[in-house]
Coordinates of C-alpha atoms in Angstrom, one line a residue:
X1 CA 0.0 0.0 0.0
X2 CA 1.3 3.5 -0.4
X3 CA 1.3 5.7 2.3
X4 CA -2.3 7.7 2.2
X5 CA -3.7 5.5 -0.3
X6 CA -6.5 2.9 0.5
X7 CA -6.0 -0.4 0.9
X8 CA -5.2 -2.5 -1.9
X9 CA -4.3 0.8 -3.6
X10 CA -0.9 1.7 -4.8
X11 CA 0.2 5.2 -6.6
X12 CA 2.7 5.2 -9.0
X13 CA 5.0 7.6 -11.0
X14 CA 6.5 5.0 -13.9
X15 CA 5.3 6.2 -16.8
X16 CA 5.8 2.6 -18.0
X17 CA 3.0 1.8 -15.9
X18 CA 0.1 4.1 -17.5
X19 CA -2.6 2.7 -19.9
X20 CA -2.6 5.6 -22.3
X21 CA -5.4 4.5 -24.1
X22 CA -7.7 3.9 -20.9
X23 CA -6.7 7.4 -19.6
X24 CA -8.0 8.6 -23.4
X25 CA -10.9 7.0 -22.7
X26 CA -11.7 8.1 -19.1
X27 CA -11.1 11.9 -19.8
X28 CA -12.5 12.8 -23.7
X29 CA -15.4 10.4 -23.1
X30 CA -16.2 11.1 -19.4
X31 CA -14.7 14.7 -17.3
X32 CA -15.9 17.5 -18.3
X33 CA -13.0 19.8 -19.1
X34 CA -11.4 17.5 -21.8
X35 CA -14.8 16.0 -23.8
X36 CA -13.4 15.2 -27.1
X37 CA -9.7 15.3 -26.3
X38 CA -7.8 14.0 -29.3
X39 CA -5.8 11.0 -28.3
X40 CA -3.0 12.8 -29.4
X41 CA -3.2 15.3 -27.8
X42 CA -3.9 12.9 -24.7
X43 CA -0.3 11.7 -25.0
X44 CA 1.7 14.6 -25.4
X45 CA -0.2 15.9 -22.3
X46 CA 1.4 12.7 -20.9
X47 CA 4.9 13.1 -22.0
X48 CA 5.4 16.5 -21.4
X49 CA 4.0 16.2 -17.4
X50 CA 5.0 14.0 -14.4
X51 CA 2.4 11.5 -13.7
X52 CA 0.4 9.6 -11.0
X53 CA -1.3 6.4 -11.2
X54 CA -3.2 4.7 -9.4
X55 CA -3.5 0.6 -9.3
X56 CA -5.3 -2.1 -7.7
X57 CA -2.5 -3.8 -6.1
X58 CA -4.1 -7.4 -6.3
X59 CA -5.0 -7.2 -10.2
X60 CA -2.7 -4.0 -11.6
X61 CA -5.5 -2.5 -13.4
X62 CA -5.4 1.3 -12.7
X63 CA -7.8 3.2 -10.7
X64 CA -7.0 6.6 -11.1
X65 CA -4.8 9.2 -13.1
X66 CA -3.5 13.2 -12.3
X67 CA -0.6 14.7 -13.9
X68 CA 1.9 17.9 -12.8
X69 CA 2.9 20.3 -15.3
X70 CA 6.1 21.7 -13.4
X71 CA 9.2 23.1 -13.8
X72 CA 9.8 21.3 -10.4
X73 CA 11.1 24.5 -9.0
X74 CA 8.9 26.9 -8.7
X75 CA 5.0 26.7 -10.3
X76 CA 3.4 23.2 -10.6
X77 CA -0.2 23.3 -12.3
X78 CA -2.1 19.4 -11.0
X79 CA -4.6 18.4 -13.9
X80 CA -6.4 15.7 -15.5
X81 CA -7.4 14.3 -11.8
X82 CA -9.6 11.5 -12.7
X83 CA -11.0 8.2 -10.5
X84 CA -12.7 5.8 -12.9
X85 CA -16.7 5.6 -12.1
X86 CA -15.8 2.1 -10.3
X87 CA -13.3 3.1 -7.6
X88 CA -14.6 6.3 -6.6
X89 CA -15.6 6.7 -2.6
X90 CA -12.9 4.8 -1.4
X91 CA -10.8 8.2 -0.9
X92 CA -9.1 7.1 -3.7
X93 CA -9.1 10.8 -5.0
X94 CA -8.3 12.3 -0.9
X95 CA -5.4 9.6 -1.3
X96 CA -3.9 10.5 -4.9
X97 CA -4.1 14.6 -3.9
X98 CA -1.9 14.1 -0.6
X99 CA 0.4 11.5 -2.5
X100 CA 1.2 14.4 -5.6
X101 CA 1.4 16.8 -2.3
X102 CA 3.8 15.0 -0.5
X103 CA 5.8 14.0 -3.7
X104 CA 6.0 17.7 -4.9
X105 CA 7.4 18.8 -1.4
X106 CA 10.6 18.1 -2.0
X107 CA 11.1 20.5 -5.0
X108 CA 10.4 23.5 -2.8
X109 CA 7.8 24.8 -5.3
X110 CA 6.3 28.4 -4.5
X111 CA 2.9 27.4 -5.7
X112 CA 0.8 24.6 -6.9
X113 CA -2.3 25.4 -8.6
X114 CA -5.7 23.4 -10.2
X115 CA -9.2 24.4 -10.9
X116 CA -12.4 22.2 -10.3
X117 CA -16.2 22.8 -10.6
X118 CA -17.1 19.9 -8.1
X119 CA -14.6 19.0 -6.0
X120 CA -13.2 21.7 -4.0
X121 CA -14.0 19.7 -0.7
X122 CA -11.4 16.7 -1.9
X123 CA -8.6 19.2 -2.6
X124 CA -9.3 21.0 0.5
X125 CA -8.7 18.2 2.8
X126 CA -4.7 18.0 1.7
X127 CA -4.7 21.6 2.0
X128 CA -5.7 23.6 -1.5
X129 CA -7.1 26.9 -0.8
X130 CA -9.0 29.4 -2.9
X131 CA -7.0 31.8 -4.4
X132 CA -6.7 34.9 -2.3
X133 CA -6.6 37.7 -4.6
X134 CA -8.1 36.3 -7.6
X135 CA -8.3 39.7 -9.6
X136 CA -4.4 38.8 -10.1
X137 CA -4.9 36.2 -12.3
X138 CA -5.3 36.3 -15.8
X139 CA -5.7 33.6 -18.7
X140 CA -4.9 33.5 -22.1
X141 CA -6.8 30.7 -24.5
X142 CA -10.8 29.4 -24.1
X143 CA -12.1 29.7 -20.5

């Protein structure tokens, strides 16, 4: 088991280890903010970010995907958090946020940012805030 993951859970950041094309599937065909995602696309997302799985530790199948984009020294921006329909409410998600946490400490970085419609309570518990002065932030691209 790894430390703040459920039993029979394990996170992982071997790349090796990701199913590409189930992560595909899981986020154009089912979260909201990449419906349609072009496979890809999908795997340069992958390639250019560090990445967290999640696996059943009995079968290996994976449970769950996230992925950094950092420079690992200053900024990190968490995204593409997803727990497939059949694992979710085992704190699989709770688990997976305080494992990135805890594996982004080390690199010192000033800030780590994300952005959810629904979830705010899960990201809360390991510590996200909202964003104090929001009237800072600016974007550039489709909002």
């Amino acid at each position: 088991m790894s430390e703040g993951m459920p039993d029979g859970c394990e996170m992982s950041t071997d790349p090796a280890r990701l199913d590409a094309a189930l992560i595909h599937k899981w986020l154009s065909q089912d979260a909201y903010w990449a419906l349609g995602r072009p496979r890809e696309t999908q795997d340069r997302a992958i390639a250019g970010s560090l990445n967290f799985g999640v696996y059943d530790t009995a079968s290996g199948a994976q449970l769950a995907y996230a992925r950094v984009v950092t420079d690992r020294v200053t900024f990190g921006w968490l995204c593409d958090v997803y727990v497939a329909p059949e694992a979710r409410g085992r704190g699989i998600g709770t688990g997976l946020a305080a494992a990135i946490r805890d594996h982004l400490a080390p690199y010192g970085l000033r800030r780590v940012l994300l952005a959810t419609a629904d979830a705010h309570a899960v990201y809360a518990k390991v510590g996200f805030e909202p964003i104090a002065e929001p009237d800072k932030w600016m974007a550039l691209g489709r909002q």
